[in-house]
Short mmCIF file of C-alpha atoms in Angstrom, two decimals:
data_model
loop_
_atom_site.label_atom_id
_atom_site.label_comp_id
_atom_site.label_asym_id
_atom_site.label_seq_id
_atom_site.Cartn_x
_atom_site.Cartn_y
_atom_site.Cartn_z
CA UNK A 1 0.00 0.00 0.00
CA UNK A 2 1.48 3.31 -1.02
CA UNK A 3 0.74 6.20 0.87
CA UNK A 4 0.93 9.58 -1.42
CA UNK A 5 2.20 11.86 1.33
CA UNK A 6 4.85 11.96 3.88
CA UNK A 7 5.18 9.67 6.40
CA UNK A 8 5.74 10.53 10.18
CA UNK A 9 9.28 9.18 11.86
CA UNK A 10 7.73 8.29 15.26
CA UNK A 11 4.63 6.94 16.61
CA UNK A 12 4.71 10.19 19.12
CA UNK A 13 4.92 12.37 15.98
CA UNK A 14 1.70 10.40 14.31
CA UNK A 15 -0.19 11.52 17.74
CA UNK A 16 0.95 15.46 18.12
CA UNK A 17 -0.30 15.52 14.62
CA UNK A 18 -3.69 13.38 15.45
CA UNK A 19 -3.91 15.43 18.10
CA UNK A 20 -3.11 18.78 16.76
CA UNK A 21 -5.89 17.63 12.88
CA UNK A 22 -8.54 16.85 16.24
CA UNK A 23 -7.79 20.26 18.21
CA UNK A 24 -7.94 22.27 15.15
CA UNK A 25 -10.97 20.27 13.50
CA UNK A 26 -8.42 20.37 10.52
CA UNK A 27 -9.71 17.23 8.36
CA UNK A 28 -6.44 17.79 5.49
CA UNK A 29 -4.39 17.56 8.03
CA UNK A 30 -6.56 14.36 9.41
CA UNK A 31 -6.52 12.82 5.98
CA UNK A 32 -2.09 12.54 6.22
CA UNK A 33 -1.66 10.76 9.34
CA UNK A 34 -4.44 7.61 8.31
CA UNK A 35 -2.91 4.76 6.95
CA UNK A 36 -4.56 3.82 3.78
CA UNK A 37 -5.08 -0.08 4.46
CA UNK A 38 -6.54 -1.84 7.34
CA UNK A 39 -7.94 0.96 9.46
CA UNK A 40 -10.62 1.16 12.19
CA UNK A 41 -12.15 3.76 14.38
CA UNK A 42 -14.24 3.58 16.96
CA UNK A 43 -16.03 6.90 18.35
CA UNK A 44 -17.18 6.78 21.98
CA UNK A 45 -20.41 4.89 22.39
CA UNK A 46 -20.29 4.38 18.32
CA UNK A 47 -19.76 0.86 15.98
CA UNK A 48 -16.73 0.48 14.27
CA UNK A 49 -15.71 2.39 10.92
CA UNK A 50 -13.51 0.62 8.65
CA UNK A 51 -11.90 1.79 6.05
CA UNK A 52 -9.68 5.06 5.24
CA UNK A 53 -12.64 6.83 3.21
CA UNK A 54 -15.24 5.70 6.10
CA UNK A 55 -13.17 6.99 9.01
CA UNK A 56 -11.94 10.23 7.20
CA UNK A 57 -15.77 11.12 6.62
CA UNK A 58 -17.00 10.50 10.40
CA UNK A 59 -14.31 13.13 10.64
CA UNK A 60 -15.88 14.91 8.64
CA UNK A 61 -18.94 14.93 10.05
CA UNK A 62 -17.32 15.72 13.25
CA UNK A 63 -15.71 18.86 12.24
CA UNK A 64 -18.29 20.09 10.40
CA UNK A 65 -19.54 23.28 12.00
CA UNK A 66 -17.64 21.94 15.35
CA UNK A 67 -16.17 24.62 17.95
CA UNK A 68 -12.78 23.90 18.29
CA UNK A 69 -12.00 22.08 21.60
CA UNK A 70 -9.78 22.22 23.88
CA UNK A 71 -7.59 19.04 24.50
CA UNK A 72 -5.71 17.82 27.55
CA UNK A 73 -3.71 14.40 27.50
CA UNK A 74 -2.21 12.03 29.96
CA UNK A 75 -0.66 8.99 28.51
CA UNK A 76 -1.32 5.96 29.99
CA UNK A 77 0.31 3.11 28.92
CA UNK A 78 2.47 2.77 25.93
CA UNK A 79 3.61 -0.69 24.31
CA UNK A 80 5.67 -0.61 21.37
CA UNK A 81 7.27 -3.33 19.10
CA UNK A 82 9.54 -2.56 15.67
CA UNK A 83 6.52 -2.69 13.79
CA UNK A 84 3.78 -1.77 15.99
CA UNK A 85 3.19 1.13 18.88
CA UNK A 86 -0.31 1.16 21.08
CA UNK A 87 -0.39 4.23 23.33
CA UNK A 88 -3.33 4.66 25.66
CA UNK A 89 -4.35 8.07 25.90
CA UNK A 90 -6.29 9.95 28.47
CA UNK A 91 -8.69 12.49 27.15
CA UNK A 92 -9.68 15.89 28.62
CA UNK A 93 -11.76 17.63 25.98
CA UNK A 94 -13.45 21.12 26.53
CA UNK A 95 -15.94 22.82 23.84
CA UNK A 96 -17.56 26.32 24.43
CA UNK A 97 -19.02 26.83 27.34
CA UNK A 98 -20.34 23.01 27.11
CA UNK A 99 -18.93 20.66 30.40
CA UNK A 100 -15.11 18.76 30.32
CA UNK A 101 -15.80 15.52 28.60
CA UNK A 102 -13.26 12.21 29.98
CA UNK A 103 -12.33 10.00 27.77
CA UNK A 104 -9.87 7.12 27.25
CA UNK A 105 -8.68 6.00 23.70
CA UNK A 106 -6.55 3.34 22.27
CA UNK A 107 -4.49 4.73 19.67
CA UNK A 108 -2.48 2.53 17.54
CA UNK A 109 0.42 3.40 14.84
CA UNK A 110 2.26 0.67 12.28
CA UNK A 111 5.37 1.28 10.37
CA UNK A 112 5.67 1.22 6.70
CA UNK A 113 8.29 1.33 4.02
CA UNK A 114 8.59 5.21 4.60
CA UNK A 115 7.51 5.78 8.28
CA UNK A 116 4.73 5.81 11.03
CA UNK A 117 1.04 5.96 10.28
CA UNK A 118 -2.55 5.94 12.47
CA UNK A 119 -4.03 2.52 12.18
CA UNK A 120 -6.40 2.48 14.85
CA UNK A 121 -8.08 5.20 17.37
CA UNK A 122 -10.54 3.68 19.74
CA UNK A 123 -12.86 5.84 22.10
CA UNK A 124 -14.61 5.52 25.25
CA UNK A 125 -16.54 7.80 27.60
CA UNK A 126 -15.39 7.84 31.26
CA UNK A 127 -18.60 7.60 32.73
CA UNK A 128 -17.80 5.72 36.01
CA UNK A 129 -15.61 5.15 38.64
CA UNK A 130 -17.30 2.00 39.27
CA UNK A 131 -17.11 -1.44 37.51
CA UNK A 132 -20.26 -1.86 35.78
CA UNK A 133 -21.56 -5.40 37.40
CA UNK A 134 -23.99 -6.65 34.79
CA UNK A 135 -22.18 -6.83 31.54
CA UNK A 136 -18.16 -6.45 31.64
CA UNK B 1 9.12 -9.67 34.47
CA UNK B 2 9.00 -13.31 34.60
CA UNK B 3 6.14 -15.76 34.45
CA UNK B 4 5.13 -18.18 36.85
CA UNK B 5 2.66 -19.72 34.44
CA UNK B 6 2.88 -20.92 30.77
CA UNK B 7 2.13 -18.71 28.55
CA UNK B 8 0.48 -18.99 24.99
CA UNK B 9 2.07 -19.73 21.30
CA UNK B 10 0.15 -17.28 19.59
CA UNK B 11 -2.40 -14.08 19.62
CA UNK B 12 -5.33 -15.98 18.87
CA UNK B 13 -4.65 -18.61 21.98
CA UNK B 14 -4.38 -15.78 24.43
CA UNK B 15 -7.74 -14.19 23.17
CA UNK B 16 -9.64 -17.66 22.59
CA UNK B 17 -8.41 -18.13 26.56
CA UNK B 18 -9.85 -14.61 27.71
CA UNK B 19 -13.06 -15.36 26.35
CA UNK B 20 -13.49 -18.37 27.53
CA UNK B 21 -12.14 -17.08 31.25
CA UNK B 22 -14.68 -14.40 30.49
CA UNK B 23 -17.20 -16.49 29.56
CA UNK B 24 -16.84 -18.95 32.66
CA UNK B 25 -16.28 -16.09 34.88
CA UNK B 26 -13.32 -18.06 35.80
CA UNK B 27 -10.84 -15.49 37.83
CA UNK B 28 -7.65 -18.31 38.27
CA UNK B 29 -7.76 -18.89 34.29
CA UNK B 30 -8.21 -15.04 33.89
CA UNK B 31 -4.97 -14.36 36.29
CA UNK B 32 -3.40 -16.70 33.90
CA UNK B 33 -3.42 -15.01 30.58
CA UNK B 34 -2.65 -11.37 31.65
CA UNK B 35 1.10 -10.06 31.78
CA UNK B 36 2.30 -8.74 35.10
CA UNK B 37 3.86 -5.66 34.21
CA UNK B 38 2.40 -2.64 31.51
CA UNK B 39 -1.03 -3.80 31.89
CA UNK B 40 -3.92 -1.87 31.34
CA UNK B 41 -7.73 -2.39 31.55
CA UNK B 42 -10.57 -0.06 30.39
CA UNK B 43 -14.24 -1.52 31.12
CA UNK B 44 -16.88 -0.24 29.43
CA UNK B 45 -17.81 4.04 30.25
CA UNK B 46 -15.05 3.16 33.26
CA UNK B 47 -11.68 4.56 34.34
CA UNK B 48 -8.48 2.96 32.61
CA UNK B 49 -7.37 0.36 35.59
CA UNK B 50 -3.50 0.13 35.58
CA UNK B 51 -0.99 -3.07 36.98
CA UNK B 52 -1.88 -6.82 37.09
CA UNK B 53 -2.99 -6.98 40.39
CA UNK B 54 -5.95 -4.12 40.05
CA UNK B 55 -7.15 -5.24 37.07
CA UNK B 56 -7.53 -9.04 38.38
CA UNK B 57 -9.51 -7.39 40.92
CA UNK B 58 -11.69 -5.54 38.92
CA UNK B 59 -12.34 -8.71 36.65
CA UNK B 60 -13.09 -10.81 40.31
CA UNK B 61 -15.26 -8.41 41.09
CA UNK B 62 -17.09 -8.60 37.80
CA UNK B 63 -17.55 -12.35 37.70
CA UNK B 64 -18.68 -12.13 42.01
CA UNK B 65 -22.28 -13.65 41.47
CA UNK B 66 -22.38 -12.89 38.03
CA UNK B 67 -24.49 -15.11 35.67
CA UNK B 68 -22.25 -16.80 32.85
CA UNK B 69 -22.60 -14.74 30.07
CA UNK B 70 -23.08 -15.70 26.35
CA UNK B 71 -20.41 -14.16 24.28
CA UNK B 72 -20.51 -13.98 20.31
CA UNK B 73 -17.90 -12.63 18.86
CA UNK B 74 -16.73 -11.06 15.23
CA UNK B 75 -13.16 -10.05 14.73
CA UNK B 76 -13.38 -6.50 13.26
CA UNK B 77 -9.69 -5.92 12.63
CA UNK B 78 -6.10 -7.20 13.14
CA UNK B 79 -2.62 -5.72 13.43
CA UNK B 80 0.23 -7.77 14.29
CA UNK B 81 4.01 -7.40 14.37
CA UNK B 82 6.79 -9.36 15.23
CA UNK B 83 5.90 -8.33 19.30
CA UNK B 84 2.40 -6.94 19.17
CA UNK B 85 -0.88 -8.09 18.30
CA UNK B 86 -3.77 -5.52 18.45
CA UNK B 87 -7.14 -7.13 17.92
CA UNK B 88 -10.48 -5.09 17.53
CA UNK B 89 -13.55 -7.56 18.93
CA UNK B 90 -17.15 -6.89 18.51
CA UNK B 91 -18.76 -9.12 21.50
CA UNK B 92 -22.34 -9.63 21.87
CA UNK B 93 -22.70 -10.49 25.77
CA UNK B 94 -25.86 -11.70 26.61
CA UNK B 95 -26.91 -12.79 30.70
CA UNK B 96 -29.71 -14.60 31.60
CA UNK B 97 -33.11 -12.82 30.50
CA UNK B 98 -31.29 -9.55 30.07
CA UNK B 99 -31.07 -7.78 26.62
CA UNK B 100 -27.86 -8.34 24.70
CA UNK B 101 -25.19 -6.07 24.79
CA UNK B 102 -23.02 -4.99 21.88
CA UNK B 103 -19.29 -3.81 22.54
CA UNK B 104 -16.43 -3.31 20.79
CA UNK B 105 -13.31 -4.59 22.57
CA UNK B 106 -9.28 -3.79 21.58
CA UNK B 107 -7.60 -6.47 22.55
CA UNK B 108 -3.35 -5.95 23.10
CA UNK B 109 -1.21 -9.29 22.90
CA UNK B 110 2.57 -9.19 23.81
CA UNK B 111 5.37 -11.66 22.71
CA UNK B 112 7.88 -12.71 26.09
CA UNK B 113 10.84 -14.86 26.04
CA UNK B 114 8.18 -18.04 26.53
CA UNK B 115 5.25 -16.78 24.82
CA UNK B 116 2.00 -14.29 24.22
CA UNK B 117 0.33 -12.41 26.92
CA UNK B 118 -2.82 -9.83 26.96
CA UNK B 119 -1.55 -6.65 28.00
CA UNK B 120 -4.51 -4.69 27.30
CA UNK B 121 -8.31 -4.86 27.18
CA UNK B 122 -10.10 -2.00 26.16
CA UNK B 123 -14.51 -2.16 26.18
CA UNK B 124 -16.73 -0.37 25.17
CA UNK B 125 -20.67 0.00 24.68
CA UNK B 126 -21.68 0.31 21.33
CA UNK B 127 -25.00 3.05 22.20
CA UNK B 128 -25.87 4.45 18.97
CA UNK B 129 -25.42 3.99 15.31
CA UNK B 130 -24.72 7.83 15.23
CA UNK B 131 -21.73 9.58 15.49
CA UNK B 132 -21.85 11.81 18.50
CA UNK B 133 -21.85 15.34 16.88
CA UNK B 134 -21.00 17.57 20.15
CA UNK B 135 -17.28 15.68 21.34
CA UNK B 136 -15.30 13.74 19.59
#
């Protein structure tokens, strides 16, 4: 799979830039850092999108008309392999005068040929402290 | 970090031993499949729960009285390096007369001198076909 624009030389740099596409509701900027086979995104409390053109459009959709908001991270666990890096990311995210939202994502980068690419960005809403005791 | 127990030849015999620990609610094979160091453990809308010890704990107290759940799964994606495999699970859970549950799960595997661990578990509730418009 050939990727038409530059590549990224670290997982870390693939996140600022995720991060930095997402802060800045910038989808061009969202559209470089996507692999172009194999990826998957899950939005908090959403199915999963599969697919480069699928996942670039729910960006879309999320930008569209979107206040910018503000975003606070905490990493919280990293694993990382020659091929592979998964970084789990805490999420502070403030819009307007709307409340802090908490939420936890799975990010995960793969190497190609030319460098470092998003592969997979899984969300969840922090709605608990507790252990939900019904279903896992 | 050494292992007391044996650990597993490949990604898929760690995951097809989670959910079957999961779907036993059977805490001693649970303890056996996790890593103890790096780990990490989001439940569905909960906190991410760090270290092998708290997240044992959090899956004990999940299976405490719990009726054995059903649990269908469909593998959504896979990434795998030399080191890492990242799996993305849908599971439909269903318990006793209560209405299934969908969730998407990200499921981390780690190679170790003797085999493949989980290292990560990340759930979450799939709520809504939509993509949330508001936050990310």
């Amino acid at each position: 799979m050939t990727h038409s624009h530059a590549l990224f030389a670290t997982p870390e740099d693939v996140e600022a830039a995720f991060y930095t596409a997402f802060s800045q509701c910038d989808i061009a900027a969202m559209q470089k850092l996507w692999a172009h086979d194999a990826v998957v995104c899950v939005h908090p409390g959403s199915h999963a999108i599969s697919g480069y053109s699928a996942v670039l459009r729910s960006w879309a959709y999320i930008f569209d008309g979107a206040e910018l908001p503000d975003i606070q991270l905490k990493l919280v666990s990293r694993h990382a392999s020659e091929g592979l890096a998964v970084h789990v990311m805490q999420e502070h995210i403030a819009t307007g005068e709307k409340t802090t939202a908490l939420l936890l994502a799975t990010n995960v980068y793969r190497k190609y040929a030319d460098g470092w690419l998003m592969v997979e960005h899984h969300g969840s809403m922090v709605q608990s402290q507790q252990v939900a005791h019904t279903v896992q």
